[in-house]
CSV table of C-alpha atoms in Angstrom, one decimal:
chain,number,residue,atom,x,y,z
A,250,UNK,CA,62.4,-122.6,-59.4
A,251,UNK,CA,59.0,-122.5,-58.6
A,252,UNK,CA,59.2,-119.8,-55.5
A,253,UNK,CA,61.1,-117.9,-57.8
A,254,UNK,CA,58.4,-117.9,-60.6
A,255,UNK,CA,55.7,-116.9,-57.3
A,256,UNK,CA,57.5,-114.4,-56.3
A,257,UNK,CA,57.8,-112.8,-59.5
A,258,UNK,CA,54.1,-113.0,-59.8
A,259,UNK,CA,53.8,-111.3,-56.9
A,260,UNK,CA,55.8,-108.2,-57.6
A,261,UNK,CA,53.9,-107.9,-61.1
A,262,UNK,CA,50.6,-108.2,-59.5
A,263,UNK,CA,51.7,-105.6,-56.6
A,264,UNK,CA,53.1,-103.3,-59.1
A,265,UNK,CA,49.7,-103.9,-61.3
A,266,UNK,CA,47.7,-102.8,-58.2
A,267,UNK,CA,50.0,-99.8,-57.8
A,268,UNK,CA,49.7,-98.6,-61.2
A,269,UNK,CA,45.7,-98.7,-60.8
A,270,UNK,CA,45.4,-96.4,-57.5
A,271,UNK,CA,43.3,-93.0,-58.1
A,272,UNK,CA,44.4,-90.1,-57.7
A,273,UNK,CA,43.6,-87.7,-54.1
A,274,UNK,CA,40.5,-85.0,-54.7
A,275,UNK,CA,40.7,-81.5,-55.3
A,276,UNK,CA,38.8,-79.7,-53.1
A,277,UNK,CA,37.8,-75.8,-54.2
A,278,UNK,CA,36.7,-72.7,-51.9
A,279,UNK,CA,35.4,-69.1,-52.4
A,280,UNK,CA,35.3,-66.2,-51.0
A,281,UNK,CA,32.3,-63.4,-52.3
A,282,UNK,CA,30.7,-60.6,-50.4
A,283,UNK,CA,30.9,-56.4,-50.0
A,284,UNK,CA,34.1,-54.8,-50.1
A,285,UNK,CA,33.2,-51.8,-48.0
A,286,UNK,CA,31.9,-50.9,-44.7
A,287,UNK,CA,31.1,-48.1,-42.6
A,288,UNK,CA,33.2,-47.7,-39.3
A,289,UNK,CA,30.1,-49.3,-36.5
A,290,UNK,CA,28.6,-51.1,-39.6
A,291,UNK,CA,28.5,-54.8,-40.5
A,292,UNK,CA,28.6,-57.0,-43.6
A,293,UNK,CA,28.7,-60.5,-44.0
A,294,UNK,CA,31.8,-62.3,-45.9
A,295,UNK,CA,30.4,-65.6,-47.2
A,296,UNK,CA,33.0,-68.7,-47.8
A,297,UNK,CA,32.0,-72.1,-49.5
A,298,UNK,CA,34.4,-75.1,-50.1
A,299,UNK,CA,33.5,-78.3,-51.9
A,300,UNK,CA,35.5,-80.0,-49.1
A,301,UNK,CA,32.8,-82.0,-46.9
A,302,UNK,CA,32.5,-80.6,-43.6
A,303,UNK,CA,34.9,-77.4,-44.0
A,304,UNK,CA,36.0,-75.8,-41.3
A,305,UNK,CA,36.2,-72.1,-42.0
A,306,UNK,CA,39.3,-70.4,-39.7
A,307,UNK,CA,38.9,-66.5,-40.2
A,308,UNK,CA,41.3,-63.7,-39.9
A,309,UNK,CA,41.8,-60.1,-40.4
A,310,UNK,CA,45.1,-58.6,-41.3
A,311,UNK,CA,44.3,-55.8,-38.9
A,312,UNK,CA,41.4,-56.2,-36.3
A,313,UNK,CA,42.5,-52.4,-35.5
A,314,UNK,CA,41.1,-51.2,-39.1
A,315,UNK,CA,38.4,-54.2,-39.3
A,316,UNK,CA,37.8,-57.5,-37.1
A,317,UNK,CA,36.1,-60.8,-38.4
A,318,UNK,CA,34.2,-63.7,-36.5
A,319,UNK,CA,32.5,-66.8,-38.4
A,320,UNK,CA,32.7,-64.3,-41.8
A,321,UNK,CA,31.0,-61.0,-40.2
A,322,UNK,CA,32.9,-58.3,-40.6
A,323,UNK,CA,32.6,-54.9,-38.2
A,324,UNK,CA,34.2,-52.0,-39.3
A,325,UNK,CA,36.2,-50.5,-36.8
A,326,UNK,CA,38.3,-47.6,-38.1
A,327,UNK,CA,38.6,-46.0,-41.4
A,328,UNK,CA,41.4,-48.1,-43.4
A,329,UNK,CA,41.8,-51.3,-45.5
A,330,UNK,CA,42.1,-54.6,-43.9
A,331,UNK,CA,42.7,-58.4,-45.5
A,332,UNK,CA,40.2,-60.6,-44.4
A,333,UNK,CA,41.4,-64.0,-44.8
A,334,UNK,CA,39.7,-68.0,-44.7
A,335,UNK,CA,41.1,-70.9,-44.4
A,336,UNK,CA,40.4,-74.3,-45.0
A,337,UNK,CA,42.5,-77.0,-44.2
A,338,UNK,CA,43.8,-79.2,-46.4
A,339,UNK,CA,42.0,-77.0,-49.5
A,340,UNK,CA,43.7,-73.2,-49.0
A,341,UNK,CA,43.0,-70.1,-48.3
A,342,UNK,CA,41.0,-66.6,-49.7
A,343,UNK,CA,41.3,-63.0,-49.0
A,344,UNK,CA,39.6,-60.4,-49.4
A,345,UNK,CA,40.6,-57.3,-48.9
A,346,UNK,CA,37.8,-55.0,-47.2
A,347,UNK,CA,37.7,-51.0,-47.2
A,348,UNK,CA,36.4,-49.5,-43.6
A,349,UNK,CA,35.1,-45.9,-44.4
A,350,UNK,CA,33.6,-43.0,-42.2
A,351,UNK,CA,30.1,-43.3,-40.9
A,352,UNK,CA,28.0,-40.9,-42.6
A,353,UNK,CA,25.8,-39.2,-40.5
A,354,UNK,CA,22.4,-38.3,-41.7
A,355,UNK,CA,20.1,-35.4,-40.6
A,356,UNK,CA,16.6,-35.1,-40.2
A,357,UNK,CA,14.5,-31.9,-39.7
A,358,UNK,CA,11.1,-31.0,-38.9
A,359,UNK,CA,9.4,-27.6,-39.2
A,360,UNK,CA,6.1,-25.8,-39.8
A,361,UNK,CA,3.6,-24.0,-37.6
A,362,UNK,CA,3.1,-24.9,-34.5
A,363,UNK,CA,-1.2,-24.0,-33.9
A,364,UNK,CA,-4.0,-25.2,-35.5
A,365,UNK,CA,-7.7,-24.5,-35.4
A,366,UNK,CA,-10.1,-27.2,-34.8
A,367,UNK,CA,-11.7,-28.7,-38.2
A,368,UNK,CA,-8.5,-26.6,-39.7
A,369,UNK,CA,-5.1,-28.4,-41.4
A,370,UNK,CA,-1.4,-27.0,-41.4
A,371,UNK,CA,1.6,-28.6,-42.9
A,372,UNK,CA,4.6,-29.6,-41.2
A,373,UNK,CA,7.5,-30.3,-43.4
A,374,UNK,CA,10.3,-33.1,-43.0
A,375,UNK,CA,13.7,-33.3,-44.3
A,376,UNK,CA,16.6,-35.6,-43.9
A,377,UNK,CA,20.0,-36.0,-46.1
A,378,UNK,CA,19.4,-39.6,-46.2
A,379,UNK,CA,19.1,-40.4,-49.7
A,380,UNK,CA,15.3,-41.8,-50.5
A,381,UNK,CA,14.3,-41.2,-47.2
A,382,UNK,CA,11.0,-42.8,-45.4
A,383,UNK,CA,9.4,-40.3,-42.8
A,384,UNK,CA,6.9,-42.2,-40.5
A,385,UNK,CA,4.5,-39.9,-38.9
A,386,UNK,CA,2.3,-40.6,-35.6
A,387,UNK,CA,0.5,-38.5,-33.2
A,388,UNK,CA,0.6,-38.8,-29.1
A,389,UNK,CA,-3.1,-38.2,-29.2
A,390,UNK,CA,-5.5,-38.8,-32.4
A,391,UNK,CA,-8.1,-37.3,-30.6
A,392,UNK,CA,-6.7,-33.6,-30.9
A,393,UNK,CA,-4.2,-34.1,-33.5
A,394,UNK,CA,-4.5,-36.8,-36.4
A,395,UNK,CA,-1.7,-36.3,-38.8
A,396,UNK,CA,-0.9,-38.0,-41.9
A,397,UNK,CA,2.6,-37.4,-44.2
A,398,UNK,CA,3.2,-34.3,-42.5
A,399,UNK,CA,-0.7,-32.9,-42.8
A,400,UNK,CA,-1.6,-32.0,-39.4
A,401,UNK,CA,-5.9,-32.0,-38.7
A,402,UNK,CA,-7.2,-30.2,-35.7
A,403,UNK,CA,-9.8,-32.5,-34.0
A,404,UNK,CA,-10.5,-31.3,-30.2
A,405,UNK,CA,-8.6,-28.5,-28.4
A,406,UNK,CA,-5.7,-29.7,-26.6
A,407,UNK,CA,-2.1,-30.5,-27.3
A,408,UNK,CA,-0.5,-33.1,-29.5
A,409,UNK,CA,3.0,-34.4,-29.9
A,410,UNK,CA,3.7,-35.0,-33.6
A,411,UNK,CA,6.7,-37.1,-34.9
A,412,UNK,CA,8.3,-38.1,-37.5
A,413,UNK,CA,10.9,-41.3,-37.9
A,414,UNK,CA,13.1,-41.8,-40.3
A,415,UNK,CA,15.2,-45.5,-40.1
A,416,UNK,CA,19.0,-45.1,-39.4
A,417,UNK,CA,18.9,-41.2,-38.6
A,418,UNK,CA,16.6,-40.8,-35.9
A,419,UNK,CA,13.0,-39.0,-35.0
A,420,UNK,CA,12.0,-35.1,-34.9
A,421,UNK,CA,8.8,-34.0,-32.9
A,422,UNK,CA,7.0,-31.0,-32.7
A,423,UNK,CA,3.9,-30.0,-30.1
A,424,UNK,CA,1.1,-28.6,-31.7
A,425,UNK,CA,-1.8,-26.9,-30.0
A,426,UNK,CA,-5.3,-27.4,-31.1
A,427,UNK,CA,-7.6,-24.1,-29.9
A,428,UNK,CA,-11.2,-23.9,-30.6
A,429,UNK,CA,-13.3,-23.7,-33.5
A,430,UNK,CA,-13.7,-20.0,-34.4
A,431,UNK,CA,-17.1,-18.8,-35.1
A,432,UNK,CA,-17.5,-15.8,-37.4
A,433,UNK,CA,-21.2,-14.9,-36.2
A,434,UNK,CA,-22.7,-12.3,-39.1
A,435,UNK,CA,-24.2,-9.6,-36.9
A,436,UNK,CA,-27.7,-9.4,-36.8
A,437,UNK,CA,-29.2,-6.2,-39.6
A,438,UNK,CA,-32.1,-5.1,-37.5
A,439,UNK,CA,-35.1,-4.4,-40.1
A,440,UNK,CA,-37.2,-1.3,-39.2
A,441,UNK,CA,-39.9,-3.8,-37.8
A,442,UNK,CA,-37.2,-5.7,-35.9
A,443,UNK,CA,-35.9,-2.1,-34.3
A,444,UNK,CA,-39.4,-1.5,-33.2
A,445,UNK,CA,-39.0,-4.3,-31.2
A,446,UNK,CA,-36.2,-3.9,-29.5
A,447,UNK,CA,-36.5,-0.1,-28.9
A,448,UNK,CA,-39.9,-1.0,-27.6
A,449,UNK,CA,-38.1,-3.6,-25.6
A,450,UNK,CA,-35.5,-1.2,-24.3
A,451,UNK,CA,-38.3,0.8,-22.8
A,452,UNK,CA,-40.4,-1.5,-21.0
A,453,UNK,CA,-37.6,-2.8,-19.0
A,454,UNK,CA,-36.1,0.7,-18.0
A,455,UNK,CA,-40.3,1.6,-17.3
A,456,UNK,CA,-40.8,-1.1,-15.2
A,457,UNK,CA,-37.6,-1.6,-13.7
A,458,UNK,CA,-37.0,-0.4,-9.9
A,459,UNK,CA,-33.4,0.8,-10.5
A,460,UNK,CA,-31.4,2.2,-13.5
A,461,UNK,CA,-29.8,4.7,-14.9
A,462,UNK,CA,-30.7,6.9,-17.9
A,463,UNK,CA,-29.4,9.9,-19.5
A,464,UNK,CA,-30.6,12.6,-22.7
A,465,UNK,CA,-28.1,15.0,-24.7
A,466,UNK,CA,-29.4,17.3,-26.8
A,467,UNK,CA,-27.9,20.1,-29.2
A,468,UNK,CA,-30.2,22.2,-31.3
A,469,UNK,CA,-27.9,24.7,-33.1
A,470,UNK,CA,-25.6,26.6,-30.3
A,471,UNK,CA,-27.9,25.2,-27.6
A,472,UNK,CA,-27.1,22.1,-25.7
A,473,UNK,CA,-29.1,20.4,-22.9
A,474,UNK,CA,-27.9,17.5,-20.9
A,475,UNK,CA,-29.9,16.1,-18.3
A,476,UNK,CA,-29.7,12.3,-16.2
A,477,UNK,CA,-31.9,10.4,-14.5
A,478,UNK,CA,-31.0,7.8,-11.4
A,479,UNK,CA,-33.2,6.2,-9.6
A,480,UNK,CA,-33.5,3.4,-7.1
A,481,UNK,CA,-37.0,2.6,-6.2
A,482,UNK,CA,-39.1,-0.1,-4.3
A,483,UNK,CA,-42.3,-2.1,-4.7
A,484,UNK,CA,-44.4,0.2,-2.6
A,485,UNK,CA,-43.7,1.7,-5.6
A,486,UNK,CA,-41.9,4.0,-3.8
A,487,UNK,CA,-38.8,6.2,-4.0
A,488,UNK,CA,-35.6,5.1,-1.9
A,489,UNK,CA,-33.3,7.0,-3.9
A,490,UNK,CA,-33.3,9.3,-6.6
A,491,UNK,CA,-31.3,12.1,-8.8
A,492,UNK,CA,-32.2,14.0,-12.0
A,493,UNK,CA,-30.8,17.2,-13.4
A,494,UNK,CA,-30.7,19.2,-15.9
A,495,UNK,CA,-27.9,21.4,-17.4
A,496,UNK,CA,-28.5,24.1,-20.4
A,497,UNK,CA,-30.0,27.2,-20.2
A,498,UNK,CA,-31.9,26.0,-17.7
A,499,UNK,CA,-30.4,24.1,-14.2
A,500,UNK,CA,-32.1,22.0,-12.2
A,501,UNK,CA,-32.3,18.8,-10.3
A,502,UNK,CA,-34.1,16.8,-7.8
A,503,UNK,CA,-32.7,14.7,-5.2
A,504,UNK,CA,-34.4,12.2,-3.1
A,505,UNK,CA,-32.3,10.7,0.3
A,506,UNK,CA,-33.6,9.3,3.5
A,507,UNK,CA,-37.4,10.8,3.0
A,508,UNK,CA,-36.4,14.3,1.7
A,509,UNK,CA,-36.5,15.5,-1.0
A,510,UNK,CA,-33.9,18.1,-2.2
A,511,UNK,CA,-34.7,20.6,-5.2
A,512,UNK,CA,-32.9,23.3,-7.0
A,513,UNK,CA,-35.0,25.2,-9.5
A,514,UNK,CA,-34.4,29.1,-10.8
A,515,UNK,CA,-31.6,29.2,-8.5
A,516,UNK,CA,-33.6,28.3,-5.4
A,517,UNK,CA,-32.5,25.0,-2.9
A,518,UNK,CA,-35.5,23.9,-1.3
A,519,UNK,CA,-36.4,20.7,0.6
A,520,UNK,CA,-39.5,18.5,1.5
A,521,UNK,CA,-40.5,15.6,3.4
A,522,UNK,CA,-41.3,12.6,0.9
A,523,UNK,CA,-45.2,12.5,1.5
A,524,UNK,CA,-47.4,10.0,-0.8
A,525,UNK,CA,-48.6,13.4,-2.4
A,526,UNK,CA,-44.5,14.5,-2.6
A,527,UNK,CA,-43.7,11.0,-4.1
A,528,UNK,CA,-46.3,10.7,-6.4
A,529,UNK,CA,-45.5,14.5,-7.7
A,530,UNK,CA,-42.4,13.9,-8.0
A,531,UNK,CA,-42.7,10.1,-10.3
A,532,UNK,CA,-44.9,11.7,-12.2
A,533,UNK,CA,-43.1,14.8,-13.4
A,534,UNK,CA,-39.4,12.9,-12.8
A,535,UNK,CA,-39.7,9.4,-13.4
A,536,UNK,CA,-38.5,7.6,-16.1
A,537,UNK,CA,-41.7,7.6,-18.4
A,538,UNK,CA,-42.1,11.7,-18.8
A,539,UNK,CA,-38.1,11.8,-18.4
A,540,UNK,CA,-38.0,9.8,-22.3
A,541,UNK,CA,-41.0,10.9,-23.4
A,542,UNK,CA,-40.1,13.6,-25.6
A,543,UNK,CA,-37.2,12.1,-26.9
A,544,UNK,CA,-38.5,8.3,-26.9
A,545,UNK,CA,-41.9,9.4,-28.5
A,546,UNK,CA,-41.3,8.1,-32.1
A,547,UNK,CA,-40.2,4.6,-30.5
A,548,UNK,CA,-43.6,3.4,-31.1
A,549,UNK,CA,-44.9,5.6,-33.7
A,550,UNK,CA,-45.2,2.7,-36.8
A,551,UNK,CA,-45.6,5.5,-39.4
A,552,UNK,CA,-42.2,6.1,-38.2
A,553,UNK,CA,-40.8,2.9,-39.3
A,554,UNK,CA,-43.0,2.5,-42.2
A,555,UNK,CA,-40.6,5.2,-43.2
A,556,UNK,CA,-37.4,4.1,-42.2
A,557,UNK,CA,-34.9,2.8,-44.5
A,558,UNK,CA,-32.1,0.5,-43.2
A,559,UNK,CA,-28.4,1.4,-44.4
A,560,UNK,CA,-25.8,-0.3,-42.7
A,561,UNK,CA,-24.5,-2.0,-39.2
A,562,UNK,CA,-21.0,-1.1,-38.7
A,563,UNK,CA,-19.5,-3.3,-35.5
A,564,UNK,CA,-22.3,-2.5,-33.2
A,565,UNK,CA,-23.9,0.7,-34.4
A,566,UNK,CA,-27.2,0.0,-36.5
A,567,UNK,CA,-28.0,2.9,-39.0
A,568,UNK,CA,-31.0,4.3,-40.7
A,569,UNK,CA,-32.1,6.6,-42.5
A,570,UNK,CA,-36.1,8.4,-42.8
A,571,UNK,CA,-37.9,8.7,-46.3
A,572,UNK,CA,-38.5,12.9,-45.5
A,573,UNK,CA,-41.3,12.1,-48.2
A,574,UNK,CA,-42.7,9.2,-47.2
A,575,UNK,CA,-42.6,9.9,-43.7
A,576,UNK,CA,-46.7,10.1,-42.1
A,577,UNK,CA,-46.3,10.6,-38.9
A,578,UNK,CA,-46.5,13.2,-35.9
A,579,UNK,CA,-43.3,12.9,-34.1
A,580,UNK,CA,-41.0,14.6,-36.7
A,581,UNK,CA,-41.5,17.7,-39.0
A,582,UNK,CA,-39.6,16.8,-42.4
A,583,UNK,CA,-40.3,20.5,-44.0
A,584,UNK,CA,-37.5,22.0,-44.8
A,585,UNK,CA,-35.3,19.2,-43.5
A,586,UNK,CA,-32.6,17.8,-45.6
A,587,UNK,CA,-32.4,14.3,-43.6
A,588,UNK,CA,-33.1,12.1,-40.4
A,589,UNK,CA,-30.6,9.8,-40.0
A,590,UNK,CA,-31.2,7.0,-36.8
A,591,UNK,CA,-28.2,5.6,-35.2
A,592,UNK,CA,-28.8,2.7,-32.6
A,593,UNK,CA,-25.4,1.6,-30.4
A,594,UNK,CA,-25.7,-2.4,-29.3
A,595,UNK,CA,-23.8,-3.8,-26.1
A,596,UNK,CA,-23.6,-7.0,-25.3
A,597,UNK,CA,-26.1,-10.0,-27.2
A,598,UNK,CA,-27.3,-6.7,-29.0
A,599,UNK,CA,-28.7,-4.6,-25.8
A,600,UNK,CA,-29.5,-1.1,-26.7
A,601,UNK,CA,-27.0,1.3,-25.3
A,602,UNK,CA,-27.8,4.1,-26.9
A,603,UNK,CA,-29.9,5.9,-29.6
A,604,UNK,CA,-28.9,8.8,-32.0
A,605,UNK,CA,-31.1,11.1,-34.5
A,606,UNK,CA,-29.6,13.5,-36.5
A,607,UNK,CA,-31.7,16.1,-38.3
A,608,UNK,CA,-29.3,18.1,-40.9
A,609,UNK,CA,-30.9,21.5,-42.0
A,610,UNK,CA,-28.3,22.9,-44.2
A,611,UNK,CA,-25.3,23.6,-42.6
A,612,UNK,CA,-26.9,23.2,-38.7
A,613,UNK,CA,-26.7,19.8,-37.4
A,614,UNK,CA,-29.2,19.2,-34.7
A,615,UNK,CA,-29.0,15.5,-32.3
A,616,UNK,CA,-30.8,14.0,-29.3
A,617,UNK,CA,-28.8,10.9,-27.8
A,618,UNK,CA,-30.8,9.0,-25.3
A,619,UNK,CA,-28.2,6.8,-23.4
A,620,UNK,CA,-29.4,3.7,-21.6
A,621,UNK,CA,-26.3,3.2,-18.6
A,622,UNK,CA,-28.0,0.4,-16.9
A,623,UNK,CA,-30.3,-1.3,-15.1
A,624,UNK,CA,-29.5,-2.2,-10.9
A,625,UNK,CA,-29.2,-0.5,-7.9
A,626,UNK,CA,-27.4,2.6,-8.5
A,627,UNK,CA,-25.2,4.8,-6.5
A,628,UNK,CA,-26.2,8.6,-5.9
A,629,UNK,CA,-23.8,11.2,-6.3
A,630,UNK,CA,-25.0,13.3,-4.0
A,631,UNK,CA,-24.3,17.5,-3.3
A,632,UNK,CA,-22.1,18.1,-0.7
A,633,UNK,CA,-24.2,21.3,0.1
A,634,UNK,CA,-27.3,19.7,0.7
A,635,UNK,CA,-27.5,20.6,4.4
A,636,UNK,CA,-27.5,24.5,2.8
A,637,UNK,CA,-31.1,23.2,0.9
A,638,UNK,CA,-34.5,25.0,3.3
């Protein structure tokens, strides 16, 4: 009776202990993250699970569309695609992920392509990339230096500027640097500052050994030309020499090899250069008396004391004379109605040439003195001058 009563204990106490056991856990999991994805792009699936130590097992419905590995997802082809986790012992969640195009963006990049040095230009970026960042640099900052898209000329040279722009690519552009350019204000000679430089003019032609001169003059239906062009040595001495004269009267002198060849009312003579020959002919023919009449108000101050400065014009200086306040010798004002000067400038303002104009009613009268150079000069001979006696 007794092991009957035990083992009926027994079976209440098992079924006691039966009746008390818990229940298993429930474990949870999630699946969150983008639904959409370029073709070539990535996103990143993210899966939790209350389960200690999940292991996450991955899958796409269609690795053709979109493939998966550890919860990153490429896109591979435009379509849908079920991405799907599992957990073991918890479930599973999907997903189900949209692969689109890629868009392509553009970027572009124009503006001029020069630039002065000290002096800016604007280049000007563009891209389809919604909210765009352009990133400018410069190959070298010491020609170029450019900053959002303002290009600075620093040295002459050549600069490769580009711009970036993330996820679309970079443009670039070469942009020459030339030099600074210096507007120079040409010099306005006052009437003291001619004198100088007329003066100047002179003095080198007078005591140079070789140039080249040469005088027009038209008074009414009369006009004379006549040159001068020399080559001498420091004897002083004549090597070379030619001067005519063409108007109503022709004549020249010639000097080659120690002879002296002359034309004068018609007549061709010749003479051996003698000291007495040379000096004759310096004198009468050299440059000094060749400019003298035409070159005499050059230094004559009541000349400029009169002169009135009116414009320059490129290189051509011009003046006019005060007829009434005019004092001096060289001209005769009565009766004119103006003297105008005209001075033409080469070259670091050398005096080419010199004008004046004297208007008496309708007649127009000018004398041009022409300075052609200073240096050893060729002479254009005669052909006829064996025919000279």
């Amino acid at each position: 009776m007794k092991k009957i009563i035990s083992y009926l204990l027994l079976g209440v106490l098992a079924l006691l202990l039966v009746g008390c056991k818990k229940d298993d856990p429930v474990y949870t999991l999630t699946l969150s993250g983008a639904d959409t994805v370029e073709v070539g792009a990535e996103i990143t699936l993210t899966a939790t699970s209350t389960k200690p130590q999940a292991v996450f097992v991955w899958s796409s419905s269609d690795d053709a569309v979109a493939t998966v590995k550890d919860g990153l997802v490429k896109g591979v082809s435009k379509g849908t695609a079920v991405i799907k986790v599992t957990v073991a012992d918890v479930g599973e969640k999907t997903l189900t992920v949209t692969v689109t195009e890629k868009v392509v963006f553009t970027l572009a990049l124009s503006g001029e392509e020069t630039v002065k040095v000290g002096e800016t230009i604007t280049l000007t970026a563009t891209s389809t990339k919604p909210q765009a960042v352009f990133v400018w640099s410069s190959s070298n900052d010491a020609v170029a230096t450019v900053k959002d898209g303002l290009v600075k000329g620093v040295s002459k040279g050549t600069a490769v500027i580009k711009v970036t722009v993330a996820d679309v690519g970079e443009k670039s552009m070469t942009v020459t640097v030339t030099e600074e350019v210096v507007i120079i204000t040409p010099k306005e000679y006052t009437p003291a500052e001619l004198k100088d430089l007329l003066e100047g003019v002179l003095d080198d032609y007078s005591k140079g050994l070789a140039g080249y001169v040469k005088i027009e003059a038209v008074n009414g239906p009369n006009v004379l030309t006549s040159e001068l062009m020399f080559n001498f040595n420091n004897d002083p001495g004549i090597e070379s020499m030619m001067y005519t004269l063409n108007g109503t009267e022709v004549a020249h002198v010639y000097v080659k090899d120690g002879i002296a060849y002359m034309l004068r009312n018609q007549a061709k003579t010749k003479a051996e250069m003698t000291a007495t020959e040379e000096a004759t002919i310096i004198n009468n023919y050299g440059f000094d008396k060749f400019v003298q009449s035409v070159a005499a108000f050059y230094s004559e101050v009541e000349f400029y004391d009169a002169l009135t400065f009116v414009s320059r014009v490129d290189d051509v200086l011009t003046y006019n004379l005060d007829l009434a306040g005019y004092l001096g010798d060289v001209f005769v004002t009565e009766g004119k109605d103006s003297i105008t000067l005209k001075v033409y400038l080469g070259a670091e303002d050398i005096v080419l040439k010199v004008e004046t104009l004297i208007v008496k009613g309708t007649q127009n009268n000018y004398t041009i003195l022409e300075f052609k150079g200073l240096g050893p000069q060729t002479i254009p001979y005669p052909v006829d001058l064996d025919a000279y006696e």
